[in-house]
Short mmCIF file of C-alpha atoms in Angstrom, two decimals:
data_model
loop_
_atom_site.label_atom_id
_atom_site.label_comp_id
_atom_site.label_asym_id
_atom_site.label_seq_id
_atom_site.Cartn_x
_atom_site.Cartn_y
_atom_site.Cartn_z
CA MET A 193 -87.56 85.48 -168.71
CA SER A 194 -89.57 82.28 -168.42
CA LYS A 195 -88.78 80.65 -165.08
CA ILE A 196 -88.39 77.15 -163.67
CA HIS A 197 -89.68 76.54 -160.15
CA ILE A 198 -87.75 74.14 -157.91
CA ASN A 199 -89.30 73.37 -154.52
CA LYS A 200 -87.87 71.90 -151.31
CA ASP A 201 -88.68 68.27 -152.20
CA GLN A 202 -87.07 68.63 -155.60
CA ILE A 203 -83.95 70.20 -154.05
CA GLU A 204 -83.66 67.26 -151.65
CA GLN A 205 -84.02 64.73 -154.46
CA LEU A 206 -81.25 66.21 -156.60
CA GLU A 207 -78.14 64.11 -157.14
CA LYS A 208 -75.51 65.31 -154.64
CA GLN A 209 -73.05 67.06 -156.97
CA LYS A 210 -75.85 68.72 -158.91
CA ARG A 211 -77.29 70.10 -155.67
CA VAL A 212 -73.85 71.37 -154.65
CA HIS A 213 -73.46 73.27 -157.93
CA LEU A 214 -77.01 74.61 -157.80
CA ILE A 215 -76.98 75.86 -154.22
CA ASN A 216 -73.48 77.34 -154.56
CA SER A 217 -74.73 79.36 -157.54
CA LEU A 218 -77.80 80.78 -155.84
CA GLY A 219 -76.17 83.26 -153.47
CA GLY A 220 -74.93 85.44 -156.33
CA PHE A 221 -71.39 86.57 -157.12
CA LYS A 222 -68.98 85.88 -154.30
CA SER A 223 -65.86 87.34 -152.74
CA VAL A 224 -63.08 84.95 -153.65
CA ALA A 225 -59.53 85.15 -152.30
CA LEU A 226 -56.48 83.15 -151.26
CA VAL A 227 -55.91 82.57 -147.56
CA GLY A 228 -52.24 82.32 -146.61
CA THR A 229 -51.16 80.70 -143.36
CA SER A 230 -48.14 79.05 -141.80
CA ASP A 231 -47.79 76.65 -138.91
CA LYS A 232 -45.48 77.41 -135.96
CA LYS A 233 -42.56 75.78 -137.76
CA GLY A 234 -43.01 77.96 -140.85
CA ASN A 235 -44.65 75.37 -143.12
CA GLU A 236 -46.81 77.44 -145.44
CA ASN A 237 -50.34 76.75 -146.64
CA LEU A 238 -52.42 78.51 -149.28
CA ALA A 239 -56.08 77.85 -150.06
CA ILE A 240 -58.85 79.47 -152.08
CA PHE A 241 -62.09 80.45 -150.32
CA SER A 242 -65.28 82.11 -151.52
CA SER A 243 -67.13 82.55 -148.24
CA PHE A 244 -65.93 85.97 -147.03
CA PHE A 245 -68.33 88.54 -145.68
CA HIS A 246 -68.12 91.98 -144.14
CA ILE A 247 -69.10 92.08 -140.46
CA GLY A 248 -68.24 95.64 -139.49
CA ALA A 249 -65.88 98.56 -140.05
CA ASN A 250 -65.18 99.56 -136.44
CA PRO A 251 -63.39 97.39 -135.52
CA PRO A 252 -62.68 96.20 -139.10
CA LEU A 253 -64.01 92.63 -139.06
CA ILE A 254 -64.26 90.03 -141.81
CA GLY A 255 -65.93 86.64 -141.52
CA MET A 256 -65.52 83.36 -143.38
CA ILE A 257 -67.01 79.87 -143.27
CA PHE A 258 -64.98 76.64 -143.06
CA ARG A 259 -66.22 73.17 -143.86
CA PRO A 260 -64.85 70.32 -141.71
CA SER A 261 -62.79 68.92 -144.57
CA PRO A 262 -59.34 69.28 -146.18
CA PRO A 263 -57.80 71.51 -147.49
CA GLU A 264 -59.73 73.93 -145.33
CA ARG A 265 -58.75 71.96 -142.23
CA ASP A 266 -55.06 72.87 -142.65
CA THR A 267 -55.86 76.56 -142.94
CA LEU A 268 -58.08 76.41 -139.87
CA HIS A 269 -55.43 74.52 -137.89
CA ASN A 270 -52.81 77.14 -138.69
CA ILE A 271 -55.14 80.01 -137.79
CA PHE A 272 -55.83 78.46 -134.38
CA GLU A 273 -52.16 77.62 -133.81
CA THR A 274 -50.73 81.01 -134.75
CA GLY A 275 -53.59 83.51 -134.64
CA PHE A 276 -52.81 85.10 -138.00
CA TYR A 277 -53.71 84.73 -141.68
CA THR A 278 -53.67 86.73 -144.88
CA ILE A 279 -56.47 87.33 -147.38
CA ASN A 280 -55.16 87.96 -150.90
CA HIS A 281 -57.42 89.12 -153.75
CA ILE A 282 -57.28 87.10 -156.96
CA ASN A 283 -56.77 88.65 -160.41
CA GLU A 284 -57.13 87.18 -163.89
CA ALA A 285 -53.40 86.42 -164.22
CA ILE A 286 -53.41 84.03 -161.21
CA CYS A 287 -56.94 82.66 -161.53
CA LYS A 288 -55.91 79.11 -162.55
CA GLN A 289 -53.16 78.90 -159.94
CA ALA A 290 -55.61 80.11 -157.29
CA HIS A 291 -58.15 77.45 -158.33
CA GLN A 292 -55.43 74.79 -158.26
CA THR A 293 -54.81 75.43 -154.53
CA SER A 294 -58.09 73.59 -153.89
CA ALA A 295 -56.46 70.27 -154.86
CA ARG A 296 -55.87 67.89 -151.94
CA TYR A 297 -52.08 67.85 -151.81
CA ASP A 298 -50.19 65.43 -149.58
CA GLU A 299 -49.22 66.64 -146.15
CA GLY A 300 -45.99 68.63 -146.25
CA VAL A 301 -46.62 70.01 -149.74
CA SER A 302 -46.97 73.81 -149.80
CA GLU A 303 -49.57 75.07 -152.25
CA PHE A 304 -47.25 78.03 -152.89
CA ASP A 305 -44.68 75.63 -154.35
CA ALA A 306 -47.23 73.42 -156.09
CA THR A 307 -48.90 76.32 -157.90
CA ASN A 308 -45.86 78.58 -158.42
CA LEU A 309 -47.30 81.43 -156.41
CA LYS A 310 -44.72 83.36 -154.37
CA SER A 311 -45.00 84.07 -150.66
CA GLU A 312 -43.71 87.22 -148.98
CA TYR A 313 -43.42 88.40 -145.38
CA LYS A 314 -43.52 92.07 -144.43
CA ASN A 315 -43.74 94.43 -141.48
CA ASP A 316 -43.32 91.57 -138.99
CA PHE A 317 -46.70 90.02 -139.85
CA PHE A 318 -46.56 86.29 -139.11
CA ALA A 319 -48.50 84.83 -142.07
CA PRO A 320 -47.39 84.79 -145.72
CA PHE A 321 -48.87 87.16 -148.31
CA VAL A 322 -49.20 86.24 -152.00
CA VAL A 323 -46.79 88.39 -154.04
CA GLU A 324 -48.93 88.23 -157.20
CA SER A 325 -52.01 89.57 -155.40
CA ASN A 326 -52.72 93.31 -155.78
CA ILE A 327 -54.80 93.67 -152.61
CA GLN A 328 -53.41 91.94 -149.53
CA LEU A 329 -54.84 91.89 -146.02
CA GLY A 330 -53.15 90.82 -142.80
CA VAL A 331 -55.80 89.47 -140.44
CA GLU A 332 -55.73 88.62 -136.73
CA PHE A 333 -58.01 85.82 -135.53
CA LYS A 334 -60.63 87.11 -133.08
CA GLU A 335 -63.43 84.60 -132.66
CA LYS A 336 -64.66 81.14 -133.64
CA MET A 337 -68.37 80.31 -133.80
CA ASP A 338 -69.62 76.79 -134.41
CA ILE A 339 -72.60 76.50 -136.74
CA SER A 340 -74.20 73.40 -135.33
CA ILE A 341 -76.90 73.09 -137.99
CA ASN A 342 -74.37 71.66 -140.49
CA SER A 343 -71.11 71.37 -138.52
CA THR A 344 -69.37 74.25 -140.24
CA THR A 345 -67.23 76.86 -138.48
CA MET A 346 -67.35 80.62 -138.75
CA ILE A 347 -64.13 82.52 -138.16
CA ILE A 348 -64.07 86.24 -137.44
CA GLY A 349 -60.84 88.16 -137.96
CA GLU A 350 -59.75 91.75 -137.56
CA ILE A 351 -58.00 93.39 -140.52
CA ILE A 352 -54.79 94.89 -139.11
CA GLN A 353 -52.59 95.27 -142.21
CA ILE A 354 -53.73 96.52 -145.62
CA TYR A 355 -51.74 96.66 -148.85
CA ILE A 356 -53.45 98.24 -151.86
CA PRO A 357 -52.25 99.75 -155.15
CA GLU A 358 -51.85 103.47 -154.51
CA ASN A 359 -53.83 104.48 -157.59
CA CYS A 360 -56.88 102.45 -156.41
CA LEU A 361 -57.63 104.34 -153.18
CA LEU A 362 -60.13 107.17 -153.67
CA ASP A 363 -60.45 110.28 -151.50
CA ASP A 364 -63.57 109.02 -149.72
CA GLY A 365 -61.93 105.75 -148.68
CA PHE A 366 -63.50 103.61 -151.43
CA ILE A 367 -61.05 101.20 -153.05
CA ASP A 368 -61.50 100.65 -156.77
CA ILE A 369 -60.98 96.89 -156.62
CA GLU A 370 -61.93 96.58 -160.29
CA LYS A 371 -58.94 98.79 -161.17
CA ALA A 372 -56.86 96.46 -158.97
CA ASN A 373 -58.01 93.63 -161.27
CA THR A 374 -59.82 91.78 -158.48
CA ILE A 375 -62.14 89.12 -159.90
CA THR A 376 -65.26 87.47 -158.51
CA CYS A 377 -66.66 83.94 -158.74
CA SER A 378 -69.99 82.17 -158.95
CA GLY A 379 -70.80 78.62 -158.04
CA LEU A 380 -67.85 76.33 -157.37
CA ASP A 381 -65.72 76.99 -160.40
CA SER A 382 -66.77 80.01 -162.48
CA TYR A 383 -64.58 83.13 -162.48
CA HIS A 384 -65.61 86.58 -163.72
CA LYS A 385 -64.06 89.99 -164.24
CA THR A 386 -66.26 93.03 -163.79
CA ILE A 387 -67.39 96.22 -165.51
CA GLN A 388 -68.44 99.02 -163.17
CA LEU A 389 -71.96 100.25 -163.87
CA ASP A 390 -72.03 103.14 -161.41
CA ARG A 391 -71.36 104.40 -157.92
CA LEU A 392 -74.58 105.70 -156.42
CA SER A 393 -75.15 108.47 -153.87
CA TYR A 394 -76.40 107.75 -150.33
CA ALA A 395 -80.14 107.02 -150.62
CA LYS A 396 -82.69 109.28 -148.91
CA PRO A 397 -86.48 109.27 -149.09
CA ASP A 398 -87.85 111.64 -151.75
CA LYS A 399 -84.43 112.41 -153.15
CA GLU A 400 -83.19 111.24 -156.54
CA ILE A 401 -80.10 109.06 -156.50
CA THR A 402 -77.14 110.55 -158.39
CA SER A 403 -73.97 109.06 -159.82
CA LEU A 404 -70.77 109.53 -157.83
CA LEU A 405 -68.57 108.92 -160.86
CA MET B 96 -48.47 97.91 -158.93
CA SER B 97 -46.86 100.16 -156.33
CA LYS B 98 -48.63 99.64 -153.01
CA ILE B 99 -49.68 101.74 -150.02
CA HIS B 100 -49.42 100.11 -146.58
CA ILE B 101 -52.08 100.95 -143.99
CA ASN B 102 -51.56 99.52 -140.51
CA LYS B 103 -53.88 99.01 -137.55
CA ASP B 104 -53.17 102.41 -135.95
CA GLN B 105 -53.80 104.20 -139.23
CA ILE B 106 -57.08 102.31 -139.74
CA GLU B 107 -58.24 103.35 -136.26
CA GLN B 108 -57.35 107.00 -136.91
CA LEU B 109 -59.34 107.23 -140.16
CA GLU B 110 -62.36 109.51 -140.21
CA LYS B 111 -65.45 107.32 -139.65
CA GLN B 112 -67.05 107.43 -143.12
CA LYS B 113 -63.70 106.95 -144.81
CA ARG B 114 -63.07 103.85 -142.71
CA VAL B 115 -66.54 102.52 -143.55
CA HIS B 116 -65.88 102.89 -147.28
CA LEU B 117 -62.39 101.42 -147.01
CA ILE B 118 -63.26 98.35 -144.95
CA ASN B 119 -66.40 97.62 -146.97
CA SER B 120 -64.24 97.58 -150.13
CA LEU B 121 -61.62 95.18 -148.80
CA GLY B 122 -63.60 91.95 -148.81
CA GLY B 123 -63.86 91.89 -152.61
CA PHE B 124 -66.94 91.74 -154.79
CA LYS B 125 -70.08 90.89 -152.86
CA SER B 126 -73.36 89.08 -153.29
CA VAL B 127 -76.00 91.80 -153.39
CA ALA B 128 -79.75 91.16 -153.38
CA LEU B 129 -83.12 92.46 -152.24
CA VAL B 130 -84.69 90.85 -149.18
CA GLY B 131 -88.49 90.82 -149.26
CA THR B 132 -90.52 90.38 -146.09
CA SER B 133 -93.96 91.09 -144.74
CA ASP B 134 -95.27 91.44 -141.20
CA LYS B 135 -98.20 89.32 -139.95
CA LYS B 136 -100.68 91.91 -141.21
CA GLY B 137 -99.24 91.87 -144.72
CA ASN B 138 -97.29 95.15 -144.57
CA GLU B 139 -94.42 94.61 -147.00
CA ASN B 140 -90.78 95.55 -146.61
CA LEU B 141 -87.92 95.45 -149.11
CA ALA B 142 -84.26 96.12 -148.37
CA ILE B 143 -80.94 95.72 -150.14
CA PHE B 144 -78.20 93.65 -148.48
CA SER B 145 -74.68 92.71 -149.51
CA SER B 146 -73.72 90.32 -146.73
CA PHE B 147 -74.91 86.95 -148.07
CA PHE B 148 -72.73 83.86 -147.84
CA HIS B 149 -73.04 80.18 -148.67
CA ILE B 150 -73.07 77.92 -145.60
CA GLY B 151 -73.86 74.54 -147.11
CA ALA B 152 -75.73 72.67 -149.84
CA ASN B 153 -77.26 69.85 -147.79
CA PRO B 154 -79.42 71.26 -146.31
CA PRO B 155 -79.27 74.33 -148.60
CA LEU B 156 -78.28 77.10 -146.18
CA ILE B 157 -77.54 80.76 -146.76
CA GLY B 158 -76.30 83.23 -144.17
CA MET B 159 -76.47 86.99 -143.83
CA ILE B 160 -75.36 89.67 -141.37
CA PHE B 161 -77.64 92.36 -139.90
CA ARG B 162 -76.53 95.55 -138.21
CA PRO B 163 -78.65 96.76 -135.28
CA SER B 164 -80.01 99.73 -137.27
CA PRO B 165 -82.87 100.61 -139.64
CA PRO B 166 -83.81 99.69 -142.32
CA GLU B 167 -82.32 96.30 -141.50
CA ARG B 168 -84.24 96.24 -138.23
CA ASP B 169 -87.61 96.05 -140.03
CA THR B 170 -86.45 93.14 -142.16
CA LEU B 171 -85.14 91.30 -139.11
CA HIS B 172 -88.36 91.95 -137.18
CA ASN B 173 -90.47 90.49 -140.00
CA ILE B 174 -88.20 87.44 -140.31
CA PHE B 175 -88.56 86.70 -136.59
CA GLU B 176 -92.32 87.36 -136.63
CA THR B 177 -93.17 85.26 -139.69
CA GLY B 178 -90.24 82.91 -140.26
CA PHE B 179 -89.94 83.59 -144.00
CA TYR B 180 -88.14 85.93 -146.41
CA THR B 181 -87.19 86.12 -150.06
CA ILE B 182 -83.79 86.83 -151.61
CA ASN B 183 -84.06 88.42 -155.06
CA HIS B 184 -81.05 88.93 -157.33
CA ILE B 185 -80.50 92.42 -158.71
CA ASN B 186 -79.94 93.16 -162.41
CA GLU B 187 -78.80 96.32 -164.18
CA ALA B 188 -82.36 97.44 -164.97
CA ILE B 189 -83.36 97.68 -161.28
CA CYS B 190 -80.00 98.69 -159.82
CA LYS B 191 -81.01 102.26 -158.85
CA GLN B 192 -84.36 101.16 -157.44
CA ALA B 193 -82.60 98.45 -155.42
CA HIS B 194 -80.11 100.99 -154.02
CA GLN B 195 -82.99 103.36 -153.18
CA THR B 196 -84.51 100.76 -150.82
CA SER B 197 -81.68 101.62 -148.39
CA ALA B 198 -83.28 105.02 -147.70
CA ARG B 199 -84.82 105.35 -144.22
CA TYR B 200 -88.49 105.63 -145.09
CA ASP B 201 -91.09 106.47 -142.46
CA GLU B 202 -92.83 103.59 -140.74
CA GLY B 203 -95.74 102.31 -142.81
CA VAL B 204 -94.11 103.13 -146.15
CA SER B 205 -93.42 100.04 -148.29
CA GLU B 206 -90.17 100.20 -150.23
CA PHE B 207 -91.98 98.33 -153.02
CA ASP B 208 -94.26 101.37 -153.47
CA ALA B 209 -91.55 103.93 -152.87
CA THR B 210 -89.22 102.46 -155.50
CA ASN B 211 -91.78 101.18 -158.00
CA LEU B 212 -90.70 97.57 -157.68
CA LYS B 213 -93.56 95.04 -157.88
CA SER B 214 -94.22 92.33 -155.32
CA GLU B 215 -95.62 88.91 -156.15
CA TYR B 216 -96.76 85.92 -154.10
CA LYS B 217 -96.60 82.36 -155.43
CA ASN B 218 -96.96 78.73 -154.43
CA ASP B 219 -98.26 79.66 -150.98
CA PHE B 220 -94.94 81.14 -149.88
CA PHE B 221 -95.57 83.77 -147.20
CA ALA B 222 -93.07 86.49 -148.16
CA PRO B 223 -93.17 88.72 -151.26
CA PHE B 224 -90.87 88.12 -154.25
CA VAL B 225 -89.65 90.95 -156.50
CA VAL B 226 -91.25 90.58 -159.95
CA GLU B 227 -88.37 92.34 -161.74
CA SER B 228 -85.77 89.95 -160.30
CA ASN B 229 -84.66 87.06 -162.53
CA ILE B 230 -83.47 84.78 -159.74
CA GLN B 231 -85.78 84.55 -156.72
CA LEU B 232 -85.33 82.46 -153.58
CA GLY B 233 -87.89 81.64 -150.92
CA VAL B 234 -86.08 81.17 -147.61
CA GLU B 235 -87.19 79.74 -144.27
CA PHE B 236 -85.56 81.17 -141.14
CA LYS B 237 -83.59 78.49 -139.26
CA GLU B 238 -81.22 80.06 -136.77
CA LYS B 239 -80.06 83.33 -135.24
CA MET B 240 -76.55 83.79 -133.91
CA ASP B 241 -75.47 86.90 -132.03
CA ILE B 242 -72.02 88.21 -132.90
CA SER B 243 -71.12 89.81 -129.58
CA ILE B 244 -67.85 91.35 -130.77
CA ASN B 245 -69.73 94.16 -132.56
CA SER B 246 -73.42 93.55 -131.73
CA THR B 247 -74.38 92.33 -135.19
CA THR B 248 -76.67 89.37 -135.87
CA MET B 249 -76.17 86.43 -138.19
CA ILE B 250 -79.26 84.83 -139.66
CA ILE B 251 -79.20 81.39 -141.25
CA GLY B 252 -82.00 80.40 -143.59
CA GLU B 253 -82.87 77.32 -145.63
CA ILE B 254 -83.61 77.83 -149.33
CA ILE B 255 -86.94 76.08 -149.93
CA GLN B 256 -88.20 77.72 -153.15
CA ILE B 257 -86.11 78.54 -156.22
CA TYR B 258 -87.17 80.44 -159.34
CA ILE B 259 -84.58 80.74 -162.12
CA PRO B 260 -84.73 81.49 -165.86
CA GLU B 261 -84.96 78.12 -167.59
CA ASN B 262 -82.16 78.87 -170.03
CA CYS B 263 -79.73 79.60 -167.17
CA LEU B 264 -79.71 76.15 -165.53
CA LEU B 265 -76.94 73.90 -166.86
CA ASP B 266 -76.93 70.09 -166.85
CA ASP B 267 -74.49 69.84 -163.94
CA GLY B 268 -76.64 72.05 -161.71
CA PHE B 269 -74.59 75.24 -162.22
CA ILE B 270 -76.72 78.34 -162.73
CA ASP B 271 -75.36 80.88 -165.19
CA ILE B 272 -76.20 83.91 -163.06
CA GLU B 273 -74.35 86.18 -165.49
CA LYS B 274 -76.79 85.14 -168.22
CA ALA B 275 -79.58 85.95 -165.74
CA ASN B 276 -78.10 89.49 -165.60
CA THR B 277 -77.27 89.25 -161.90
CA ILE B 278 -74.90 92.03 -160.87
CA THR B 279 -72.41 92.32 -158.01
CA CYS B 280 -71.31 95.22 -155.81
CA SER B 281 -68.20 96.48 -154.08
CA GLY B 282 -67.95 98.80 -151.14
CA LEU B 283 -71.15 100.54 -150.08
CA ASP B 284 -72.35 101.92 -153.38
CA SER B 285 -70.53 100.54 -156.44
CA TYR B 286 -72.37 98.18 -158.80
CA HIS B 287 -70.76 95.99 -161.46
CA LYS B 288 -71.81 93.63 -164.21
CA THR B 289 -69.55 90.71 -165.03
CA ILE B 290 -67.74 88.99 -167.90
CA GLN B 291 -67.12 85.29 -167.39
CA LEU B 292 -63.46 84.37 -167.68
CA ASP B 293 -63.79 80.60 -167.42
CA ARG B 294 -65.26 77.64 -165.60
CA LEU B 295 -62.44 75.45 -164.32
CA SER B 296 -62.33 71.69 -163.78
CA TYR B 297 -62.12 70.13 -160.28
CA ALA B 298 -58.52 70.58 -159.11
CA LYS B 299 -56.33 67.53 -158.38
CA PRO B 300 -52.63 67.32 -157.54
CA ASP B 301 -50.41 66.78 -160.60
CA LYS B 302 -53.26 67.26 -163.03
CA GLU B 303 -53.66 70.25 -165.31
CA ILE B 304 -56.84 72.27 -164.86
CA THR B 305 -59.04 72.40 -167.96
CA SER B 306 -61.84 74.70 -169.06
CA LEU B 307 -65.42 73.44 -168.63
CA LEU B 308 -66.76 75.88 -171.23
#
């Protein structure tokens, strides 16, 4: 493929929205999910994020990045106030509703109501799960780290509740999230379903990789 | 879908490898790419990572997580020693070679040689790009943050060189990474290509979302 080269000066000179689209596309396909929270009084909030990343399996830790702006501010406020949040995978059927949660609703409006997604509470976990989501995680806030370079905030949480479709959990612990209809996103606004190419064996020097399927 | 519930105690009691597979699957589809580095003497290193995340567009910042183990240690060492690295998207044609870079080769062995991927240097950027990759980023190391909770390390870099196929850059700055054959991964070892569902308009309260396609 014939390539364009864009250097640092050209990146800096891009019109703001164009740069936002460009840079958001460059990291590759992203984990995208709905974060459910509630304040102490039970006022619910739901917001879409695409900045999740795996930090470790023991303890099971997941990270995410927050910008200092609404609607992310409400989610962050509730996490600090209550210590709990849910991460709910998005599937094709709820893709538009999930995207709609990024609208800046007036204070007091629940994105669950505004987008017709249903909340549910189970096993005494404080934060609301999204009923329509096939993979749901209950997460306990563990640590906040300020990223001073651009005033964003990293939040680390421990996964303490897991709900997954029973036919998606394989014997070795792998979850077939494609079978659970989980989708991915790229850039700010592009959503994609997936087709599995392969599962590959653990790599060793001088040994041919084999398919695990 | 009928769901299984796994709670904190059950997660802790899982056999180690099973827990690693399970927790790595939970975050959703991940950005996966090859990180190219070189030490001061020009000894090249190439390693696959799936822990990239967008931090901001102005300046253009990308984050990643490193565990304190090889082969990630070599990559981290070279980043600290030289200040530069490349992030190269993976496509279906090089998926197995990319996965093979995770093998623990002896010191002095370049994963470029071991996996038959070709390195290239351009526009005076210090670190090696992967020729077979359609989207290539040149990144300058900016900041290291220690994540004490599990002894991992977060690295923040600024994207200062971008190479993308010219037919994949849209007018609004969005890069069609699917058209560039970029793939995604889930868990430790599952690779997936994608099918775009839609690009959705900027969400506003009381306004219907429309397709940008």
